[in-house]
mmCIF file of N, CA and C in Angstrom:
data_model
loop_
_atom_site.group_PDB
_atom_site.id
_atom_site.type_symbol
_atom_site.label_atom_id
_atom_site.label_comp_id
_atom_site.label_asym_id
_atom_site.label_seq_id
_atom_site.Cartn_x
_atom_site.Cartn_y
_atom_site.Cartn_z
ATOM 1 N N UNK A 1297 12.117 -33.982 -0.867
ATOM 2 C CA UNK A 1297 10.738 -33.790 -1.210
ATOM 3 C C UNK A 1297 10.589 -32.397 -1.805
ATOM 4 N N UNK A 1298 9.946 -32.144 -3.301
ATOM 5 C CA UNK A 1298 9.727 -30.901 -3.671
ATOM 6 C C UNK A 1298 8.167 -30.057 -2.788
ATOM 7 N N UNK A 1299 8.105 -29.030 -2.893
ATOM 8 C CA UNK A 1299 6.987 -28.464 -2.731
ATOM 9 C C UNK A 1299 6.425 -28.293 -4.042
ATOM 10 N N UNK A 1300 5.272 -28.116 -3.979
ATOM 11 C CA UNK A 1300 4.741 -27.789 -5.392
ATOM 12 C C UNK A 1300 3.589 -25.808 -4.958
ATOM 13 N N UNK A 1301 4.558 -25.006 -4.961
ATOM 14 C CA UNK A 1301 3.929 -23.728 -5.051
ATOM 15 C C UNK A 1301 3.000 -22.991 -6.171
ATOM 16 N N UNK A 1302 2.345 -22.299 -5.595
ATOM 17 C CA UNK A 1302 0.524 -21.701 -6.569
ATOM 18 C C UNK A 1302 0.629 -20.343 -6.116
ATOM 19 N N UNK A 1303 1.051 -19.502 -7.460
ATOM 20 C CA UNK A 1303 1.410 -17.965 -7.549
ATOM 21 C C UNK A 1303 0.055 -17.472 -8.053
ATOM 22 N N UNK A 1304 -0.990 -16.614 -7.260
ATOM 23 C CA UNK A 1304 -2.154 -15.930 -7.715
ATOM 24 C C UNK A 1304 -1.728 -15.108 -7.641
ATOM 25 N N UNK A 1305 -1.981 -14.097 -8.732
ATOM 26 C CA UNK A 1305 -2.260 -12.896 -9.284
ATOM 27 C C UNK A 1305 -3.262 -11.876 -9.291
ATOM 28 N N UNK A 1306 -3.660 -11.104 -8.347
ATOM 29 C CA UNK A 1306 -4.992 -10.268 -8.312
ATOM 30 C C UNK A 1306 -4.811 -9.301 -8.989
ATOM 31 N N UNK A 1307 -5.453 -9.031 -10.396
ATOM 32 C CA UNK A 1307 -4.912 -7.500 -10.924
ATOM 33 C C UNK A 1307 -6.356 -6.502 -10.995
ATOM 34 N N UNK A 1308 -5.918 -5.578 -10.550
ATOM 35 C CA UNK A 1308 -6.690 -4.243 -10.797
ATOM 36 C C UNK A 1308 -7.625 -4.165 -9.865
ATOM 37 N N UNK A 1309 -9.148 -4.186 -10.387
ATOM 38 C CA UNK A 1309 -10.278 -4.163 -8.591
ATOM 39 C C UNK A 1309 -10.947 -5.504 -8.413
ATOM 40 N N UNK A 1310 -10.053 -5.981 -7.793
ATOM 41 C CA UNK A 1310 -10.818 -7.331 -7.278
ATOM 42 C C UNK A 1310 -10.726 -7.574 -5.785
ATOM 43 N N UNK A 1311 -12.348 -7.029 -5.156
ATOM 44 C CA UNK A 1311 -12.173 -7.205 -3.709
ATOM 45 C C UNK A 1311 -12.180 -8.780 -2.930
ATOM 46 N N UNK A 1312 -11.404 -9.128 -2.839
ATOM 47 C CA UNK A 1312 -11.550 -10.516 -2.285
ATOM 48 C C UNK A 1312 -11.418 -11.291 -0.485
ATOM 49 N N UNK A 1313 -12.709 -11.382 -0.114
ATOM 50 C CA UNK A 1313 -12.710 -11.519 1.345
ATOM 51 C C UNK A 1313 -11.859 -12.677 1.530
ATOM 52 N N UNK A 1314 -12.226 -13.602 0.597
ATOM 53 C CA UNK A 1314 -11.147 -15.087 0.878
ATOM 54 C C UNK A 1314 -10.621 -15.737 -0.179
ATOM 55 N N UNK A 1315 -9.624 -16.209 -0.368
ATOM 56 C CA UNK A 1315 -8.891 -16.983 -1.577
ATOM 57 C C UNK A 1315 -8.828 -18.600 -0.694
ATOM 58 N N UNK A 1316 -9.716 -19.947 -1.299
ATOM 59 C CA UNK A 1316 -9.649 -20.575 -1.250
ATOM 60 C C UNK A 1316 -9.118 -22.033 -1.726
ATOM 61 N N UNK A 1317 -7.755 -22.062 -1.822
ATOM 62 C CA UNK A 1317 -7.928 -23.677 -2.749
ATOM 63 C C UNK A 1317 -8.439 -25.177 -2.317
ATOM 64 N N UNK A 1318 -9.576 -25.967 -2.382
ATOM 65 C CA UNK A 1318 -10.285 -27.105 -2.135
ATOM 66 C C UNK A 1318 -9.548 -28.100 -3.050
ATOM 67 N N UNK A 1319 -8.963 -29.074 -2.243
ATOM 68 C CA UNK A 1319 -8.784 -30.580 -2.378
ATOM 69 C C UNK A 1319 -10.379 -31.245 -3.235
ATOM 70 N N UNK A 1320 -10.414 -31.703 -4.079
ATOM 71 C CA UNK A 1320 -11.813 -32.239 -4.627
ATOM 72 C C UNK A 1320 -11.292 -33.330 -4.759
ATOM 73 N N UNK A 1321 -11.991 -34.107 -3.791
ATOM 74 C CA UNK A 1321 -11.681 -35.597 -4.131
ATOM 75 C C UNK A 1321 -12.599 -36.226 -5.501
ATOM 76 N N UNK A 1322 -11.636 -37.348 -5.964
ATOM 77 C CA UNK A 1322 -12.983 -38.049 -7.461
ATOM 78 C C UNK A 1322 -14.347 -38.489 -6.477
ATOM 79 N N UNK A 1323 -14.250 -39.031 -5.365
ATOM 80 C CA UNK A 1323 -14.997 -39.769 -4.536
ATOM 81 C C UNK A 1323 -16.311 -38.515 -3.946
ATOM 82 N N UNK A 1324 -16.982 -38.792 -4.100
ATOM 83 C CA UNK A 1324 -18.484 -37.964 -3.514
ATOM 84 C C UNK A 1324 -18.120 -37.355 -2.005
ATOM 85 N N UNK A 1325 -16.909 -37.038 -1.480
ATOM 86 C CA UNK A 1325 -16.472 -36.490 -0.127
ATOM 87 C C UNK A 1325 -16.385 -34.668 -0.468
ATOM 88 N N UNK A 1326 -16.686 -34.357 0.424
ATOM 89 C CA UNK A 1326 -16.635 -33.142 1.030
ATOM 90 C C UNK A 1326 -15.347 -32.242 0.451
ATOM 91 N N UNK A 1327 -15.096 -31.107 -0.124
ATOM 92 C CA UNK A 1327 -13.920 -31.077 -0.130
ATOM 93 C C UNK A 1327 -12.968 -30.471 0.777
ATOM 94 N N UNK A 1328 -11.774 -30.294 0.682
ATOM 95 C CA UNK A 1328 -11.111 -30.026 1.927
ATOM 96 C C UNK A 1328 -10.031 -28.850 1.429
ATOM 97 N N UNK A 1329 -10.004 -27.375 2.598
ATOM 98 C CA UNK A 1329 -9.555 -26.520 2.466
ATOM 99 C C UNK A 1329 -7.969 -27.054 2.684
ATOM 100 N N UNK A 1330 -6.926 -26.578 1.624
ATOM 101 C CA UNK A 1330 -5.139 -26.723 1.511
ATOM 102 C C UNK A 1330 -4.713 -25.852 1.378
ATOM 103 N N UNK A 1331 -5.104 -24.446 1.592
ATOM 104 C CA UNK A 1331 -4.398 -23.530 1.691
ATOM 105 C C UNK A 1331 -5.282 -22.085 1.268
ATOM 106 N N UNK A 1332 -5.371 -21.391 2.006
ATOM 107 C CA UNK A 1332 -6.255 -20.108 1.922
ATOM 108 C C UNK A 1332 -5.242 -18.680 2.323
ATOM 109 N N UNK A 1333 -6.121 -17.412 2.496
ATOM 110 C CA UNK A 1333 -5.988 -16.146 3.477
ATOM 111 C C UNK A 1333 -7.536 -15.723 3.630
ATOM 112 N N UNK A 1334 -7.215 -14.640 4.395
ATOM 113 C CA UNK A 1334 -8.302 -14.172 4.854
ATOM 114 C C UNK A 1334 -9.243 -14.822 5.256
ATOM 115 N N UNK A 1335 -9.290 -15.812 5.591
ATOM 116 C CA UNK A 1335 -10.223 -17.088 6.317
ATOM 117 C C UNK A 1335 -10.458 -16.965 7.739
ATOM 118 N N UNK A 1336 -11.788 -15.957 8.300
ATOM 119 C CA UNK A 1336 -11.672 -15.629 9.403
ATOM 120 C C UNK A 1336 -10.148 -14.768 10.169
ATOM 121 N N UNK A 1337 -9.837 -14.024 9.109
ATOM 122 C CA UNK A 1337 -8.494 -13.323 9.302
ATOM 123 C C UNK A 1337 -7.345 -14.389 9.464
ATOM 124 N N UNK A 1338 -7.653 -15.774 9.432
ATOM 125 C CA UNK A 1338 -6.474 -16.456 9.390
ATOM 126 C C UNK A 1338 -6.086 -16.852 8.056
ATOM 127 N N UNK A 1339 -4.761 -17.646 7.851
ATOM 128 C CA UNK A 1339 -4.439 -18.078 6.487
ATOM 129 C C UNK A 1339 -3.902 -19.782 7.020
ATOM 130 N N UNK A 1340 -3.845 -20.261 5.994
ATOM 131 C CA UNK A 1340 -3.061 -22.095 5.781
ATOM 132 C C UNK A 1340 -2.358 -21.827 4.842
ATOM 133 N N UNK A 1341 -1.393 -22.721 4.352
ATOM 134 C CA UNK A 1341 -0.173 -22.496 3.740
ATOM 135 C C UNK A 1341 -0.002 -21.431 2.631
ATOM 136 N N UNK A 1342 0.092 -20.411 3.168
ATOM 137 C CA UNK A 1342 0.525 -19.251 2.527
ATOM 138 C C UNK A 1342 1.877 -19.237 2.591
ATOM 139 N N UNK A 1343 2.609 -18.618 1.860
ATOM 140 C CA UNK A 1343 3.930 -18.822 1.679
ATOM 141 C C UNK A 1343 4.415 -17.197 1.707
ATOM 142 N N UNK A 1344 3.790 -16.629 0.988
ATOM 143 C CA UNK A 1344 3.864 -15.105 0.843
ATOM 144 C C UNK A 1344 2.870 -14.469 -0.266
ATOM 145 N N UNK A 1345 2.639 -13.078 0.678
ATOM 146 C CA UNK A 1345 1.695 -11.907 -0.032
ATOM 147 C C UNK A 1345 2.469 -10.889 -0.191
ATOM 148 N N UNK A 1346 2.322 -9.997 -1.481
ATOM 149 C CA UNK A 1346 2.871 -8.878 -1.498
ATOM 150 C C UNK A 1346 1.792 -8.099 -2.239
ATOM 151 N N UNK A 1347 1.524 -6.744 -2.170
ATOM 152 C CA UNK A 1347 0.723 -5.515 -2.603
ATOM 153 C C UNK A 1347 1.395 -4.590 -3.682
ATOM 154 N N UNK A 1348 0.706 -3.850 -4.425
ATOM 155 C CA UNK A 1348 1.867 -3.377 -5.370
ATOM 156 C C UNK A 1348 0.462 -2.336 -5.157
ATOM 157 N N UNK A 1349 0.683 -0.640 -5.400
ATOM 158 C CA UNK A 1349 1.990 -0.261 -5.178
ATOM 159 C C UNK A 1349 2.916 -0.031 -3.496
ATOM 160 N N UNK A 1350 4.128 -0.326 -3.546
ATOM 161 C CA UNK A 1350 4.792 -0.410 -2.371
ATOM 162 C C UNK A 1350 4.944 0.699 -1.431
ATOM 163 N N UNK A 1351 4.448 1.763 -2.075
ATOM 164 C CA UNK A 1351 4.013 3.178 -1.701
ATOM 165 C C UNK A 1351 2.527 3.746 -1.529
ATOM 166 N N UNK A 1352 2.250 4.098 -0.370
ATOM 167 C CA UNK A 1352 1.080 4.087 0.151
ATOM 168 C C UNK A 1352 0.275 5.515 -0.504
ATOM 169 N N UNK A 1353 -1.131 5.024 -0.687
ATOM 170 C CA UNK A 1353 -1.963 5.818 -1.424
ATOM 171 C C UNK A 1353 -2.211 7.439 -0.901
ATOM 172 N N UNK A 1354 -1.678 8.297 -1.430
ATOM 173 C CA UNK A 1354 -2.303 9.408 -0.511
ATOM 174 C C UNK A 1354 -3.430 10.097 0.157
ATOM 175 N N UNK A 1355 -4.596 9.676 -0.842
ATOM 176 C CA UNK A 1355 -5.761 9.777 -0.049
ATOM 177 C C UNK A 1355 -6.494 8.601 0.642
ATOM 178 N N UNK A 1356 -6.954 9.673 1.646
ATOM 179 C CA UNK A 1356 -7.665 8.666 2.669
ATOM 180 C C UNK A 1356 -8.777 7.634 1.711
ATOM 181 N N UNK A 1357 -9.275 8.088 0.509
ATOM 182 C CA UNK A 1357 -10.304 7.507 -0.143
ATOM 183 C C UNK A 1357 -9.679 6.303 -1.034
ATOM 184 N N UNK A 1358 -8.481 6.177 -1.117
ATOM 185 C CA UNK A 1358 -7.856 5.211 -1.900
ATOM 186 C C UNK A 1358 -7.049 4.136 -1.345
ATOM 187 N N UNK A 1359 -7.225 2.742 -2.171
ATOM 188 C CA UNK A 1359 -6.034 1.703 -1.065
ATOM 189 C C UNK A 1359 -6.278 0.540 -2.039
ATOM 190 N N UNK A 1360 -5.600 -0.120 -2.189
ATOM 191 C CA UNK A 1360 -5.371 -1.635 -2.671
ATOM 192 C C UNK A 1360 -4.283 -2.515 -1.517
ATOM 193 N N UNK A 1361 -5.295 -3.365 -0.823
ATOM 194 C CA UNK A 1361 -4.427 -3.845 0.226
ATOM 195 C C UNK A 1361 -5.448 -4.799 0.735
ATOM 196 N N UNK A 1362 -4.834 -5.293 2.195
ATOM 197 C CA UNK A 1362 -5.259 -6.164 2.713
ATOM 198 C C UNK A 1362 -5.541 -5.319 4.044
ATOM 199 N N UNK A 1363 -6.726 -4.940 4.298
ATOM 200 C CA UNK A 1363 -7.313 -4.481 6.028
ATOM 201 C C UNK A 1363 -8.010 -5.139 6.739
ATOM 202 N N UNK A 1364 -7.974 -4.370 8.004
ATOM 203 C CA UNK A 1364 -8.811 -4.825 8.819
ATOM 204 C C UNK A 1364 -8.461 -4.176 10.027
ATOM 205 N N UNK A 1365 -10.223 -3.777 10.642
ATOM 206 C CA UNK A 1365 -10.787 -2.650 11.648
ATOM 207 C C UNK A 1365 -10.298 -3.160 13.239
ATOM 208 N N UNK A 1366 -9.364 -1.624 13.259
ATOM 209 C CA UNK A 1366 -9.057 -2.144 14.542
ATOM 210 C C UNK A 1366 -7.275 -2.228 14.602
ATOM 211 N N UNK A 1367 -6.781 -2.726 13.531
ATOM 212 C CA UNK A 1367 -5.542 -3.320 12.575
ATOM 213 C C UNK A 1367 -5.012 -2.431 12.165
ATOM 214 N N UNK A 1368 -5.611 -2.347 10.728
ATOM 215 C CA UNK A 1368 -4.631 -1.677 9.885
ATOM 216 C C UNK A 1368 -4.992 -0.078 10.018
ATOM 217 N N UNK A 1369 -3.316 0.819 10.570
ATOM 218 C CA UNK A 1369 -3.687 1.942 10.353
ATOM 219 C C UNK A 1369 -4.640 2.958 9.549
ATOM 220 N N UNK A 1370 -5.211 2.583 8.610
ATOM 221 C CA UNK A 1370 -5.664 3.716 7.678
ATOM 222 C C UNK A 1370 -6.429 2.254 7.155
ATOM 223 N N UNK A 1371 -7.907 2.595 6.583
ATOM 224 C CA UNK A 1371 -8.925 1.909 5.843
ATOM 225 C C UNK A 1371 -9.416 2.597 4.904
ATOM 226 N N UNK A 1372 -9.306 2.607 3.728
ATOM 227 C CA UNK A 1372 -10.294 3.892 3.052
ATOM 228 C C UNK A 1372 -11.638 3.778 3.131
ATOM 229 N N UNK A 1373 -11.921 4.839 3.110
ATOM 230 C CA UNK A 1373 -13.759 4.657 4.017
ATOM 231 C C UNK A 1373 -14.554 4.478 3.243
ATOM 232 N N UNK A 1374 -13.991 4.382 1.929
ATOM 233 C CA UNK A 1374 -15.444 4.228 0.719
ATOM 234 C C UNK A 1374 -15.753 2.273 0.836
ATOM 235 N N UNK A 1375 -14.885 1.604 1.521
ATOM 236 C CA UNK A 1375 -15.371 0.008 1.692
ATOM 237 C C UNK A 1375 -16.268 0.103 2.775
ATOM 238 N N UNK A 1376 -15.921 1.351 4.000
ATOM 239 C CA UNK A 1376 -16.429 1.204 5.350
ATOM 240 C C UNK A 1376 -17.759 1.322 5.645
ATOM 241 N N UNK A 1377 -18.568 0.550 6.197
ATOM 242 C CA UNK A 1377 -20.227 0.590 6.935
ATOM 243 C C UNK A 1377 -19.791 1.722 8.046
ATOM 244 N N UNK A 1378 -19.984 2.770 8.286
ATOM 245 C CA UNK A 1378 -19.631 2.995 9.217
ATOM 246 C C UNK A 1378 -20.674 4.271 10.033
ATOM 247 N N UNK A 1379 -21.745 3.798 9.967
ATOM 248 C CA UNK A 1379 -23.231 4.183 10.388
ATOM 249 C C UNK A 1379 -22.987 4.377 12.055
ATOM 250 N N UNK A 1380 -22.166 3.181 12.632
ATOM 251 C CA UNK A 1380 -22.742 3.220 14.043
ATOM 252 C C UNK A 1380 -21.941 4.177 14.667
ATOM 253 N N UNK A 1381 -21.043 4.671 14.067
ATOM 254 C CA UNK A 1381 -19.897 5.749 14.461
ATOM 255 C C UNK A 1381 -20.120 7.024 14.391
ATOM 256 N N UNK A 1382 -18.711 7.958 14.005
ATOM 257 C CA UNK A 1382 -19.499 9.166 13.574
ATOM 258 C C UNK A 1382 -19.930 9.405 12.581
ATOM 259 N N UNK A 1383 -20.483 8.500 11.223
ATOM 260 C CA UNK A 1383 -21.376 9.105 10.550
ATOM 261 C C UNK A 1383 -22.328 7.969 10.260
ATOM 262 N N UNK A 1384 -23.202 8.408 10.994
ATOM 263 C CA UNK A 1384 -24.743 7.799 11.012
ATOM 264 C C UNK A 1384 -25.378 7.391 9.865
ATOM 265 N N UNK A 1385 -25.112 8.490 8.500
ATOM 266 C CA UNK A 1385 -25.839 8.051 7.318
ATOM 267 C C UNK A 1385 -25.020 7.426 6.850
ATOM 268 N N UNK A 1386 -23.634 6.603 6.647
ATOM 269 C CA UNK A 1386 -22.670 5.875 6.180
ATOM 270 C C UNK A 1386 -23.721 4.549 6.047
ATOM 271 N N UNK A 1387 -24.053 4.281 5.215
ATOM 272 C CA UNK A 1387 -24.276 2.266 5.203
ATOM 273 C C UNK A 1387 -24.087 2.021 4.305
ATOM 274 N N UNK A 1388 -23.477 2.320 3.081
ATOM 275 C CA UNK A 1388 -23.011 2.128 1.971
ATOM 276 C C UNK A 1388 -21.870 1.268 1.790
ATOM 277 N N UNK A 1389 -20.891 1.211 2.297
ATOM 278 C CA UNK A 1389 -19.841 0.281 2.731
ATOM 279 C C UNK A 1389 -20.303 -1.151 2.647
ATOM 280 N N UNK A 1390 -18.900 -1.912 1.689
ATOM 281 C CA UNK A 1390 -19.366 -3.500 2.068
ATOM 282 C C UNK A 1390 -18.597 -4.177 2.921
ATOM 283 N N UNK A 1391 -18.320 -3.292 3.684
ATOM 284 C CA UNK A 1391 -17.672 -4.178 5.360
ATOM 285 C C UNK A 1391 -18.015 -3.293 6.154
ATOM 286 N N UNK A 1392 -19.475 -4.045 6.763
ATOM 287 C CA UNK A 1392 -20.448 -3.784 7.863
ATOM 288 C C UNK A 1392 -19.674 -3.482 9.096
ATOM 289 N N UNK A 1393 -20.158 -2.446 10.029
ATOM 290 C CA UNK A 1393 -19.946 -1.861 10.979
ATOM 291 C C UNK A 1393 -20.342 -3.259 11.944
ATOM 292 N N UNK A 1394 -18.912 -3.305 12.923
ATOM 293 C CA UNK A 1394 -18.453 -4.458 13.108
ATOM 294 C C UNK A 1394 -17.896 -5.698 12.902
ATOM 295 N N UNK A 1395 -17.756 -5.866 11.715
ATOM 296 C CA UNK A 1395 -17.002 -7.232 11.343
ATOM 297 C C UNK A 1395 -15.205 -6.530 11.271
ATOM 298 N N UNK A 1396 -14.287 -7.113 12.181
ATOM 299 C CA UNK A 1396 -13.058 -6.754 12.055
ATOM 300 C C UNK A 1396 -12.762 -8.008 11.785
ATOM 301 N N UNK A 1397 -13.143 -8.856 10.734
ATOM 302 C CA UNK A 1397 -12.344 -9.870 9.881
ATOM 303 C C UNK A 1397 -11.549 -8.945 9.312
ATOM 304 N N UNK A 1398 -9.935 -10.052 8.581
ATOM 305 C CA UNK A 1398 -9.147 -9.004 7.691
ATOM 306 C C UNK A 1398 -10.190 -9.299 6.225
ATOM 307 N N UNK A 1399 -9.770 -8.346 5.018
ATOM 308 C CA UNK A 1399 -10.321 -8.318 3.954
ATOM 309 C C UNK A 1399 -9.252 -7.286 3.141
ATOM 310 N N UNK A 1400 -9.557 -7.776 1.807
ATOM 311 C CA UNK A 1400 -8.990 -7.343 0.950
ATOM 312 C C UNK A 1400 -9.760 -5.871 0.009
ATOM 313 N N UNK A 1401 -9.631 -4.640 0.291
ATOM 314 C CA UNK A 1401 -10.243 -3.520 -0.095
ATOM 315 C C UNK A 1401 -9.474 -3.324 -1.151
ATOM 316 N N UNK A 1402 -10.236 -2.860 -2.380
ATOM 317 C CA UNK A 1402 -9.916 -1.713 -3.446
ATOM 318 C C UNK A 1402 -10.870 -0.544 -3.897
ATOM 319 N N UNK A 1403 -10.292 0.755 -3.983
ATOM 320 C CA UNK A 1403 -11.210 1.871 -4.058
ATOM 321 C C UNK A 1403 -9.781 2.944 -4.817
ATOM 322 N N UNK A 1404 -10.301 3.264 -6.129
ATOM 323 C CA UNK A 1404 -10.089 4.150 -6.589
ATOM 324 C C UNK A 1404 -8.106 4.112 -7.052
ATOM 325 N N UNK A 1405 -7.918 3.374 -7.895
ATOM 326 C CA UNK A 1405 -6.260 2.727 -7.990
ATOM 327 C C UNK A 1405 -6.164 3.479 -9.230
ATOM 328 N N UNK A 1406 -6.875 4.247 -9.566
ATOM 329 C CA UNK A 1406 -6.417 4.661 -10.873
ATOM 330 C C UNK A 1406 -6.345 6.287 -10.871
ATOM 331 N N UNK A 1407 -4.509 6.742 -10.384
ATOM 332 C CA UNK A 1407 -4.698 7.978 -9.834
ATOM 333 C C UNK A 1407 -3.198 8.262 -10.087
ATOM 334 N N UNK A 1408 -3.256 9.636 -9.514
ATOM 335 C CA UNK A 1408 -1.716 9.944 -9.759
ATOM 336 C C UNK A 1408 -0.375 9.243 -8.828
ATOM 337 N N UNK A 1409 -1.265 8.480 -7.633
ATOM 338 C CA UNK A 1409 -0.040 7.626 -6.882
ATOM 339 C C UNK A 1409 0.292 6.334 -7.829
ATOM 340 N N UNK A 1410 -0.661 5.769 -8.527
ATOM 341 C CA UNK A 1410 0.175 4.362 -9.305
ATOM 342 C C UNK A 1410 -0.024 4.702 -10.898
ATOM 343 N N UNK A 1411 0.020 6.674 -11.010
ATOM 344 C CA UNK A 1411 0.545 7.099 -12.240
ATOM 345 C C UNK A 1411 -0.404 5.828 -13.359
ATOM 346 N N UNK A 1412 -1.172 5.746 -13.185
ATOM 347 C CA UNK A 1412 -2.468 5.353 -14.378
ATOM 348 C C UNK A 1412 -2.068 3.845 -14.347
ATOM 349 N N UNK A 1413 -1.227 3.481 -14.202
ATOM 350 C CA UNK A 1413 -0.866 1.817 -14.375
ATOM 351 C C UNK A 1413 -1.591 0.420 -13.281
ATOM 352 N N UNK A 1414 -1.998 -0.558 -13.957
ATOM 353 C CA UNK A 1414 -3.222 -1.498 -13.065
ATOM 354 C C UNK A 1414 -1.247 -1.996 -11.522
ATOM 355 N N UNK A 1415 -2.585 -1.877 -10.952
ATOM 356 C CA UNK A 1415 -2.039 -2.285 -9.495
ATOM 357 C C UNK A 1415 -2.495 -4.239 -9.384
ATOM 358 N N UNK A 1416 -1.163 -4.345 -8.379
ATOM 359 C CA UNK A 1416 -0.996 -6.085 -8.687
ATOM 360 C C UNK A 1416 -0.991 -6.418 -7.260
ATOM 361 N N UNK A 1417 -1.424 -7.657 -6.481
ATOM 362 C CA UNK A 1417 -1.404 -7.957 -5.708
ATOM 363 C C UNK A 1417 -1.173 -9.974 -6.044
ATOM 364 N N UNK A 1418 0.037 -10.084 -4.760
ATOM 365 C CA UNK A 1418 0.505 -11.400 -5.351
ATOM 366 C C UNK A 1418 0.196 -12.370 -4.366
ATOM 367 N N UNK A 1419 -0.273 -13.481 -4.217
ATOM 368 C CA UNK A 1419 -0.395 -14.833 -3.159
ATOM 369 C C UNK A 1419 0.049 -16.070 -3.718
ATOM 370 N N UNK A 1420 0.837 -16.311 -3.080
ATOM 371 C CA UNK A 1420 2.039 -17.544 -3.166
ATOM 372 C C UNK A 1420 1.703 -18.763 -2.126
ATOM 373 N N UNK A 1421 1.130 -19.829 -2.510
ATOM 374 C CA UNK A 1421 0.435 -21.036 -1.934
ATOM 375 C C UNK A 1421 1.152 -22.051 -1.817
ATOM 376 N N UNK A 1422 1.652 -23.138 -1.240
ATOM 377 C CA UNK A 1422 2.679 -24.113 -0.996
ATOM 378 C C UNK A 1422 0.999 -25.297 -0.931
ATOM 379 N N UNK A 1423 1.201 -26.118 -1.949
ATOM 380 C CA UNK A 1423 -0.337 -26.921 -2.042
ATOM 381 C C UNK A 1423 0.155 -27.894 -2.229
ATOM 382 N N UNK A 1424 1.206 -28.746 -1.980
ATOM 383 C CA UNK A 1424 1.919 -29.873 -1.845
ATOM 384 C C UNK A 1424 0.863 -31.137 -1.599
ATOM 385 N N UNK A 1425 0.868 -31.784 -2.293
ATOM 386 C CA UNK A 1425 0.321 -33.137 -1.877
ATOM 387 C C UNK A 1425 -1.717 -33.208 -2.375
ATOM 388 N N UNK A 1426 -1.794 -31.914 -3.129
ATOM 389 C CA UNK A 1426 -3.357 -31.428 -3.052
ATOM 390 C C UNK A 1426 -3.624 -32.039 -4.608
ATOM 391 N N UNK A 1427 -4.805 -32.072 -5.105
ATOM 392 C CA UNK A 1427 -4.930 -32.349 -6.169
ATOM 393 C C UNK A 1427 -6.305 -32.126 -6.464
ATOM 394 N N UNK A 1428 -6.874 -32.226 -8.247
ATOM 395 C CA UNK A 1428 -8.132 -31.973 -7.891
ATOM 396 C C UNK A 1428 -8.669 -30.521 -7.683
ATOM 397 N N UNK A 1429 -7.391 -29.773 -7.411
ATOM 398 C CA UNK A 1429 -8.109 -28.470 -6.900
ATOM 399 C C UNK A 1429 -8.979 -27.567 -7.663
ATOM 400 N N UNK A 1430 -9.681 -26.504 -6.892
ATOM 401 C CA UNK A 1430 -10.951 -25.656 -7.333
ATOM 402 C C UNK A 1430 -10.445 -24.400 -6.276
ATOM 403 N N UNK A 1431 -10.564 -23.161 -6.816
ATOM 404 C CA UNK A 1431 -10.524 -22.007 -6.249
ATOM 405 C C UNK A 1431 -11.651 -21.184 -6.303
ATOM 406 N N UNK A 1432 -12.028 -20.874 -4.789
ATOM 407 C CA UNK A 1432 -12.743 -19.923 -4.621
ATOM 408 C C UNK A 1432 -12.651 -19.032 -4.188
ATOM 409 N N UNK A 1433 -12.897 -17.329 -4.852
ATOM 410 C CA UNK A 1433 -12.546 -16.027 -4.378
ATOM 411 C C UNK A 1433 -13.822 -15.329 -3.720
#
């Protein structure tokens, strides 16, 4: 039996809380999730993620990755809500103070760590048997 694998490509600033592929049936039914990430911090047939660059951003204000509060060592704080903490006037952030779902942050990739060049982030889907499909980011 082959698999039939689905290579997404995220290039440059694309913050994406969830990558969805939906089964669409021809028939007026509901459609049905075959493979995601970040779905309530979980994933379905993911096969593999990788981040580019493989070398971590030096400032705290910069990141292309996959986080989450609580998790991942270092968050850059320009995604962060972070009002209820120590800084009160923070609400600017679009990941609200409290949600430690994982999520996909980008802030500021165009610097001397990835030397001016667009940053790539890769998701590799095993969607075997799916058809019909529709992606939602």
């Amino acid at each position: 039996m082959s698999r039939k694998l689905l290579t997404l490509l995220i290039l440059v600033s694309i913050l994406t809380p969830s990558i969805v592929f939906m089964d669409t049936p021809y028939a007026q039914a509901a459609p049905t999730a075959v493979a995601y990430d970040m779905v309530g911090s979980g994933s379905q047939n993911l096969v593999s993620y990788t981040d580019d660059p493989a070398i971590p951003f030096t400032s705290p204000a910069d990141g292309f990755n996959k986080f989450q509060r609580g998790v991942s060592p270092t968050i850059p704080f320009d995604v962060l809500d972070d009002s209820a903490g120590a800084f009160p006037s923070d609400t600017q952030g679009i990941i609200k103070n409290g949600n430690v779902n994982e999520f996909f942050g980008v802030t500021d990739t165009n610097n001397g760590d990835t030397g001016g060049r667009d940053v790539i982030a890769t998701w590799v889907f095993d969607i075997s048997g799916a058809s019909n499909l529709s992606l939602s980011i």
